[in-house]
Amino acid sequence: MRFLTPFLSELGLLGLAVVVTAKQLDYSQYVNPFIGSEGPFPGQGYGGGDIFVGGARPFGVAKVGIDTTAANWSMAVLNGGWTPDGNVTAITMMHESGTGGAPKYGIIPQMPLTSISPPVNVLDNLTYNQPRVGQDTASVGYFKTQLQSGVEIELSSSRHAGIIQYGFPEGEKHVLVDVSHYLPGSPSDPNGQFYVGGEIQIHDSGKSYSGYGTYIGGWNNGAPYTIYFYGEFDTEPDTAQVFRGPNTDPMRGYQGLANGEPSFPVYGNLSDKATSGPMNDRVGATFSWSSDAESTITSRVGISFISVEKAQAYIESEIPSWTLNDTVEAAIKEWNEDVFSGIQVPIDDTANLTNVRLLYSSLYFIHLMPSDRTGENPLWESDEPSWDDFYTFWDIFRCTVSFYHIFQPTYYESMIRGLIDIWRHQGFLPDGRSGNWNGLVQGGSDADNVLADAYVKGLRGSVNWTDGYAAMKTNAEVTPYNTYDPTDFSASTKEGRGALVDWLELGYVSQDRSTRCISRTVEYSLNDFAVSQVAAGEMPSEQEKYLRRSAGWQKIWNPEVESLNFTGFLAPRFSNGEFNNSGYDPLYCYGCEWDSYTYEGVPWEYSFVIPHDMETLIDLMGGPETFEARLDLMFKPNTSVQQLGPNGAGISTLMNIGNEPDFATPYLYNYINKQYKSVLRSRELGYQYFKDAPYGVPGNSDAGAMNTWLLWQMLGIYPLVTTNVYLISSPWFPDLNMTINGDKNLRIIAHGLESGYFVQSVKINGKVWERNWFEHADLMVDGGVIEFELGDEMVQWEKGDVPPSPGHLEL
Ligand SMILES: *[C@@H]1O[C@H](CO)[C@@H](O)[C@H](O)[C@H]1NC(C)=O
Ligand SMILES: *[C@@H]1O[C@H](CO)[C@@H](O)[C@H](O)[C@H]1NC(C)=O
Ligand SMILES: *[C@@H]1O[C@H](CO)[C@@H](O)[C@H](O)[C@H]1NC(C)=O
Ligand SMILES: *[C@@H]1O[C@H](CO)[C@@H](O)[C@H](O)[C@H]1NC(C)=O
Ligand SMILES: *[C@@H]1O[C@H](CO)[C@@H](O)[C@H](O)[C@H]1NC(C)=O
Ligand SMILES: *[C@@H]1O[C@H](CO)[C@@H](O)[C@H](O)[C@H]1NC(C)=O
Ligand SMILES: *[C@@H]1O[C@H](CO)[C@@H](O)[C@H](O)[C@H]1NC(C)=O
Ligand SMILES: *[C@@H]1O[C@H](CO)[C@@H](O)[C@H](O)[C@H]1NC(C)=O
Ligand SMILES: *[C@@H]1O[C@H](CO)[C@@H](O)[C@H](O)[C@H]1NC(C)=O
Ligand SMILES: *[C@@H]1O[C@H](CO)[C@@H](O)[C@H](O)[C@H]1NC(C)=O
Ligand SMILES: *[C@@H]1O[C@H](CO)[C@@H](O)[C@H](O)[C@H]1NC(C)=O
C-alpha cells in the first residue's frame, strides 16, 4: 500500500518550490500525536509522557487544546492540559508538553456550554465540566472531541492564534470565557500557578472580545506575566455579558478570601467591560446564541505578550479564513516543510511502518517546545530573537539540542541568541524558563553545556560569543540569590549554580552545606568542562582553570564505598573533607528529590555520568574489565531497590531510560571497544520502552527529550554533548536521508538489516572506518554517507582508538 498524497495548498505557492517538487509525501499521516498520552495504567495519564495533545506549529507560541480535571490529585498529570480520563474544563491557548511537577499555562480559555443557569455556576468548573464521549481524534494540526452535552469541538492552531469550531446540538448555546482559568496544581503542591487579575471587554455586541489575564507561579515559581487576547465569533451572539466574582482560589501567601467556596458571578448590566487585579476578582464573559437549532459556531482567538492589537493582528495574518480546514492544511504543510520532509526513509511494501511512525512522531514531539517568542518579548527592547519554554535544559541538553544543531540550524542559532539575550538583560542564563521567568534549576547550569555544544560544533552566525562566554562565566563565578523555594530553602532554584560557594571553595558540593551534593558535583563538573571548551576559543588563558575545575567529581569519588561487589563510587563528602562512610549505600538516593544526595537517580547511575572524562572514570572503576562487568550490572533486572515513583516507569534495572541522566549509559561500551554491547543494550531499550502506542515513552517526554533519545537511536549515532564527537551505534532503517546544516545531506545506509542489527563493519564517505566514533566535521558539516554492514553476529569490529576523553585530567 502506498501513501502518496500530494499537497493541495502547495499548488498556489510553486514559485518558492525549488526543494519541494511536484509531489511531496504527506509525512504527517505517520505521526501518532498520542504517543506518551498514557502511563502504565491504560486510560490514565499517570506515569506517562504528560504530553500536549492539540493544535500546534513547530516551536509555535500557541498550543491550542483542552484542559481537563484530575480524578485523583495524587495521580494528577494535568501538565499538557489533555488527559485520557479527565473532564473538559476549557479549550485554552497555551500549554507545555512533557513536563512534570506543577502545571504551567492552560490559559486564555473558551468553554462551550448548553446552560449557564443554576446549578451551573460559571465560576465553579465542577458545575459545568464535561465528560467526553468516545475517543478523541488528533492528527498534526487538528484535534476533535465530543462532549457529553452533545457539543463537538474541533480545533487547529497557527503560531500565535487558534481556530475552534463548535458543533452545537439543538438547544441553548453559550461560550464561556473565564479569564481566571488556568491549569491547577495539586492542592498540596507549593508550586501551583494562580490567576492574579485581568480584563475582558465585549465589542460589536459580542461578535468579538479582548482583554488580558495575569498569572503567577507554576512549577518554575514564575513572577506574574500578562498575556493579551482577542477573540471573535463568525456569528454574532444574541447576548453577551461580562461578569466578575471574588477570587477564592487557595493561593499560598496571598489568600483573597480564605477557605471560601467558589463564588458566584455578578454580571455587569451596563458596562461591557470587567477589570480586576492585582489580587482581586475573577473576571469573564458569556456569549449566548438564542437560536434553538443545531448549528456550528466558529471562533478565532489570537494571543500576544505585547498588546491586544498584536493579538488581533495575528488572527488576520495567520488565520485569515473561517474554514477550520484551511488552518489544518496550513499546519500540515508547515510541519512537512519545516520538519518531517527533512528525513526520508523508504516507505514501501517492505517498510516497517511502526518504525516509520515512531520516526515522524518523534520529530513531532521534539518540535513542540521551546517557543519562538520573537517579537513577543514584553520585558526588554532588543533586536535579538526571543525564546521561552526551555523546560528544561536539564532534560534537553543531553541530546535534544545536538539534534537541533544539525537539523534546525536556523531555529537553533536563534535560540542561542535568545538565550544569551536573557543573560544580557536578566543577569543569568536559564536552566528552565517559562512565562518569561527563569527556573527551576535541578542540577547544574546546563545552558553552559548547550552553548559549548553549539560552539565546539562551529555555530557562529550572528551569535555574540564574547557575550556567550561571559554568560557562562556568570554561571561559573556568581552565586545567585537564594530564592527560598519551599522545595529547597538552601539556595537559589531559579538560575545559576546554587551550590557555587561549595564549588569555588572546595571543588565539590558538600553534603553538610548543600543539597543534591552528588548529582550537583557531577553536573557542575561537566558545566565547567563546557566553560573550558568555549574558553579555548574565546579566552584561552582561562581554559586550564575550568578544565581543572571540571575534574571536581574526582574529589567525591570514594574508593572505599562498596556496593554489589564493586568498589569506588561517588559519595557524599563533608565540607571538612571527610567522607561520610556510615551507612552510605549508592543504591539509594534517599528520596531522589531536591534535598537528597542525588536528584531523580541513584549514585550508582550518576557514577557513570562523566562524559568528558571517561578515561579517568574507567581507571577509577578498576580498568576496562571491571568497568564492563559493572556496566553489565546496570542492565540486570531486579537490581534496582530505590523506589523512584513516576520517574521509575516500573523499570527494575539500575539503568533507567525513563530519566535523562542515564541517556548515554547504554552507549558506554564504545569506550572499551565493545560497540556490539552498546548496540545490544540501546536497541533492547529502544524496543522495550518506546512504542507507537499511548504508553509509548517511559515516563515524561520532557519537552521531547525522550523522543530525541529514540530518534538518535534510530539514526544509529549518539552525540556526546559539549564535544564534537558522536558515538556509532546501529540504525533502524535500511536507508535514510536527512537534511542537515541547512542544505546538506546526511545519508545513513544499513546493508543487511534484515539479518540482524549488529555492526559488522562501517564506511564513512566510502572509507573503511575502524573506530566506533566520528567527529562533527566528518559528516555533519558538509554532509556525507555513513554505510553500515549489519548482521546477527556480535563482532568486535572496531580496532581504532576508543572515543576521546577531551576533559581528561587526573587530580
Ligand atoms: C467527570 O464528570 C463525571 C460526571 O459529572 C463524574 O462522574 C466524574 O467523576 C468526573 N471525572 C473526573 C476525572 O473529574
Ligand atoms: C488516589 O491515588 C492514590 C495513589 O495511587 C491512592 O492511594 C488513593 O486511594 C486514590 N484515591 C482515590 C479516592 O481513589
Ligand atoms: C476547578 O475547580 C476545582 C474545585 O474548585 C479547582 O480545584 C480547580 O482549580 C478548578 N479549575 C480547573 C481548571 O480545574
Ligand atoms: C444591575 O441590575 C441590578 C438589578 O438587575 C441592579 O440592582 C443593579 O443596580 C444594576 N447595576 C448597575 C451597575 O446598574
Ligand atoms: C478537511 O480536510 C480533510 C483532508 O485534510 C478532508 O478529508 C475533509 O473532508 C475536509 N473537511 C471539510 C469539511 O472540508
Ligand atoms: C537518499 O538519497 C539518495 C541520493 O539522492 C537516493 O539515491 C536514495 O534513494 C535516497 N534514499 C531515500 C530513502 O530517500
Ligand atoms: C517493526 O519494528 C518493531 C520495532 O520497533 C518490531 O517490534 C516489529 O517486529 C517490526 N515489524 C515487522 C513487521 O518487522
Ligand atoms: C557583543 O555584545 C557586546 C555588548 O553586549 C558588544 O559590546 C560587542 O561589541 C558585541 N560583539 C560583537 C562581535 O558584536
Ligand atoms: C558478591 O560476591 C559474593 C562472593 O563471591 C557472591 O556470593 C555474591 O553473589 C556477589 N554479589 C553480587 C551482587 O554479585
Ligand atoms: C551519613 O550518611 C548516613 C546515610 O545517608 C546518614 O544517615 C547520616 O546521617 C550521615 N551522617 C552525617 C553526620 O550526616
Ligand atoms: C524479577 O522479579 C520478578 C518479580 O519478583 C520475577 O517475576 C522475575 O522473574 C524476576 N526477573 C529476573 C530476571 O530475575
JSON list of N, CA and C in Angstrom, two decimals, residues 358-382:
[
{"chain": "A", "resi": 358, "resn": "LEU", "atom": "N", "xyz": [7.18, 5.80, 14.46]},
{"chain": "A", "resi": 358, "resn": "LEU", "atom": "CA", "xyz": [7.99, 6.23, 15.60]},
{"chain": "A", "resi": 358, "resn": "LEU", "atom": "C", "xyz": [8.93, 7.37, 15.19]},
{"chain": "A", "resi": 359, "resn": "LEU", "atom": "N", "xyz": [9.44, 7.27, 13.97]},
{"chain": "A", "resi": 359, "resn": "LEU", "atom": "CA", "xyz": [10.36, 8.30, 13.47]},
{"chain": "A", "resi": 359, "resn": "LEU", "atom": "C", "xyz": [9.67, 9.65, 13.37]},
{"chain": "A", "resi": 360, "resn": "TYR", "atom": "N", "xyz": [8.56, 9.71, 12.63]},
{"chain": "A", "resi": 360, "resn": "TYR", "atom": "CA", "xyz": [7.92, 11.02, 12.41]},
{"chain": "A", "resi": 360, "resn": "TYR", "atom": "C", "xyz": [7.22, 11.53, 13.67]},
{"chain": "A", "resi": 361, "resn": "SER", "atom": "N", "xyz": [6.74, 10.62, 14.50]},
{"chain": "A", "resi": 361, "resn": "SER", "atom": "CA", "xyz": [6.14, 11.06, 15.76]},
{"chain": "A", "resi": 361, "resn": "SER", "atom": "C", "xyz": [7.22, 11.66, 16.67]},
{"chain": "A", "resi": 362, "resn": "SER", "atom": "N", "xyz": [8.39, 11.06, 16.68]},
{"chain": "A", "resi": 362, "resn": "SER", "atom": "CA", "xyz": [9.48, 11.62, 17.50]},
{"chain": "A", "resi": 362, "resn": "SER", "atom": "C", "xyz": [9.81, 13.02, 17.02]},
{"chain": "A", "resi": 363, "resn": "LEU", "atom": "N", "xyz": [9.90, 13.18, 15.70]},
{"chain": "A", "resi": 363, "resn": "LEU", "atom": "CA", "xyz": [10.19, 14.51, 15.16]},
{"chain": "A", "resi": 363, "resn": "LEU", "atom": "C", "xyz": [9.13, 15.51, 15.61]},
{"chain": "A", "resi": 364, "resn": "TYR", "atom": "N", "xyz": [7.89, 15.09, 15.61]},
{"chain": "A", "resi": 364, "resn": "TYR", "atom": "CA", "xyz": [6.80, 15.97, 16.03]},
{"chain": "A", "resi": 364, "resn": "TYR", "atom": "C", "xyz": [7.00, 16.43, 17.47]},
{"chain": "A", "resi": 365, "resn": "PHE", "atom": "N", "xyz": [7.22, 15.49, 18.39]},
{"chain": "A", "resi": 365, "resn": "PHE", "atom": "CA", "xyz": [7.30, 15.86, 19.80]},
{"chain": "A", "resi": 365, "resn": "PHE", "atom": "C", "xyz": [8.56, 16.67, 20.13]},
{"chain": "A", "resi": 366, "resn": "ILE", "atom": "N", "xyz": [9.59, 16.54, 19.31]},
{"chain": "A", "resi": 366, "resn": "ILE", "atom": "CA", "xyz": [10.82, 17.29, 19.53]},
{"chain": "A", "resi": 366, "resn": "ILE", "atom": "C", "xyz": [10.63, 18.77, 19.17]},
{"chain": "A", "resi": 367, "resn": "HIS", "atom": "N", "xyz": [9.59, 19.05, 18.38]},
{"chain": "A", "resi": 367, "resn": "HIS", "atom": "CA", "xyz": [9.40, 20.42, 17.90]},
{"chain": "A", "resi": 367, "resn": "HIS", "atom": "C", "xyz": [8.24, 21.15, 18.56]},
{"chain": "A", "resi": 368, "resn": "LEU", "atom": "N", "xyz": [7.72, 20.64, 19.66]},
{"chain": "A", "resi": 368, "resn": "LEU", "atom": "CA", "xyz": [6.63, 21.36, 20.34]},
{"chain": "A", "resi": 368, "resn": "LEU", "atom": "C", "xyz": [7.15, 22.45, 21.27]},
{"chain": "A", "resi": 369, "resn": "MET", "atom": "N", "xyz": [8.34, 22.26, 21.76]},
{"chain": "A", "resi": 369, "resn": "MET", "atom": "CA", "xyz": [8.97, 23.23, 22.65]},
{"chain": "A", "resi": 369, "resn": "MET", "atom": "C", "xyz": [10.44, 23.30, 22.30]},
{"chain": "A", "resi": 370, "resn": "PRO", "atom": "N", "xyz": [11.17, 24.41, 22.62]},
{"chain": "A", "resi": 370, "resn": "PRO", "atom": "CA", "xyz": [10.72, 25.66, 23.24]},
{"chain": "A", "resi": 370, "resn": "PRO", "atom": "C", "xyz": [9.82, 26.48, 22.30]},
{"chain": "A", "resi": 371, "resn": "SER", "atom": "N", "xyz": [9.41, 27.67, 22.76]},
{"chain": "A", "resi": 371, "resn": "SER", "atom": "CA", "xyz": [8.53, 28.52, 21.97]},
{"chain": "A", "resi": 371, "resn": "SER", "atom": "C", "xyz": [9.29, 29.71, 21.41]},
{"chain": "A", "resi": 372, "resn": "ASP", "atom": "N", "xyz": [9.12, 29.90, 20.13]},
{"chain": "A", "resi": 372, "resn": "ASP", "atom": "CA", "xyz": [9.76, 31.04, 19.46]},
{"chain": "A", "resi": 372, "resn": "ASP", "atom": "C", "xyz": [8.92, 32.29, 19.71]},
{"chain": "A", "resi": 373, "resn": "ARG", "atom": "N", "xyz": [9.36, 33.11, 20.65]},
{"chain": "A", "resi": 373, "resn": "ARG", "atom": "CA", "xyz": [8.61, 34.31, 21.03]},
{"chain": "A", "resi": 373, "resn": "ARG", "atom": "C", "xyz": [9.22, 35.57, 20.42]},
{"chain": "A", "resi": 374, "resn": "THR", "atom": "N", "xyz": [9.91, 35.40, 19.33]},
{"chain": "A", "resi": 374, "resn": "THR", "atom": "CA", "xyz": [10.49, 36.57, 18.68]},
{"chain": "A", "resi": 374, "resn": "THR", "atom": "C", "xyz": [9.39, 37.58, 18.37]},
{"chain": "A", "resi": 375, "resn": "GLY", "atom": "N", "xyz": [9.63, 38.82, 18.75]},
{"chain": "A", "resi": 375, "resn": "GLY", "atom": "CA", "xyz": [8.62, 39.86, 18.58]},
{"chain": "A", "resi": 375, "resn": "GLY", "atom": "C", "xyz": [7.59, 39.87, 19.70]},
{"chain": "A", "resi": 376, "resn": "GLU", "atom": "N", "xyz": [7.75, 39.00, 20.66]},
{"chain": "A", "resi": 376, "resn": "GLU", "atom": "CA", "xyz": [6.76, 38.83, 21.73]},
{"chain": "A", "resi": 376, "resn": "GLU", "atom": "C", "xyz": [7.41, 38.94, 23.11]},
{"chain": "A", "resi": 377, "resn": "ASN", "atom": "N", "xyz": [8.47, 39.71, 23.19]},
{"chain": "A", "resi": 377, "resn": "ASN", "atom": "CA", "xyz": [9.14, 39.85, 24.48]},
{"chain": "A", "resi": 377, "resn": "ASN", "atom": "C", "xyz": [8.70, 41.14, 25.16]},
{"chain": "A", "resi": 378, "resn": "PRO", "atom": "N", "xyz": [7.91, 41.04, 26.23]},
{"chain": "A", "resi": 378, "resn": "PRO", "atom": "CA", "xyz": [7.41, 42.26, 26.89]},
{"chain": "A", "resi": 378, "resn": "PRO", "atom": "C", "xyz": [8.43, 42.87, 27.84]},
{"chain": "A", "resi": 379, "resn": "LEU", "atom": "N", "xyz": [9.57, 42.21, 28.06]},
{"chain": "A", "resi": 379, "resn": "LEU", "atom": "CA", "xyz": [10.44, 42.61, 29.16]},
{"chain": "A", "resi": 379, "resn": "LEU", "atom": "C", "xyz": [11.52, 43.61, 28.76]},
{"chain": "A", "resi": 380, "resn": "TRP", "atom": "N", "xyz": [12.02, 43.52, 27.54]},
{"chain": "A", "resi": 380, "resn": "TRP", "atom": "CA", "xyz": [13.04, 44.48, 27.13]},
{"chain": "A", "resi": 380, "resn": "TRP", "atom": "C", "xyz": [13.03, 44.63, 25.61]},
{"chain": "A", "resi": 381, "resn": "GLU", "atom": "N", "xyz": [13.59, 45.77, 25.19]},
{"chain": "A", "resi": 381, "resn": "GLU", "atom": "CA", "xyz": [13.70, 46.05, 23.76]},
{"chain": "A", "resi": 381, "resn": "GLU", "atom": "C", "xyz": [14.97, 45.38, 23.26]},
{"chain": "A", "resi": 382, "resn": "SER", "atom": "N", "xyz": [14.88, 44.67, 22.15]},
{"chain": "A", "resi": 382, "resn": "SER", "atom": "CA", "xyz": [16.08, 44.03, 21.64]},
{"chain": "A", "resi": 382, "resn": "SER", "atom": "C", "xyz": [15.89, 43.64, 20.19]}
]
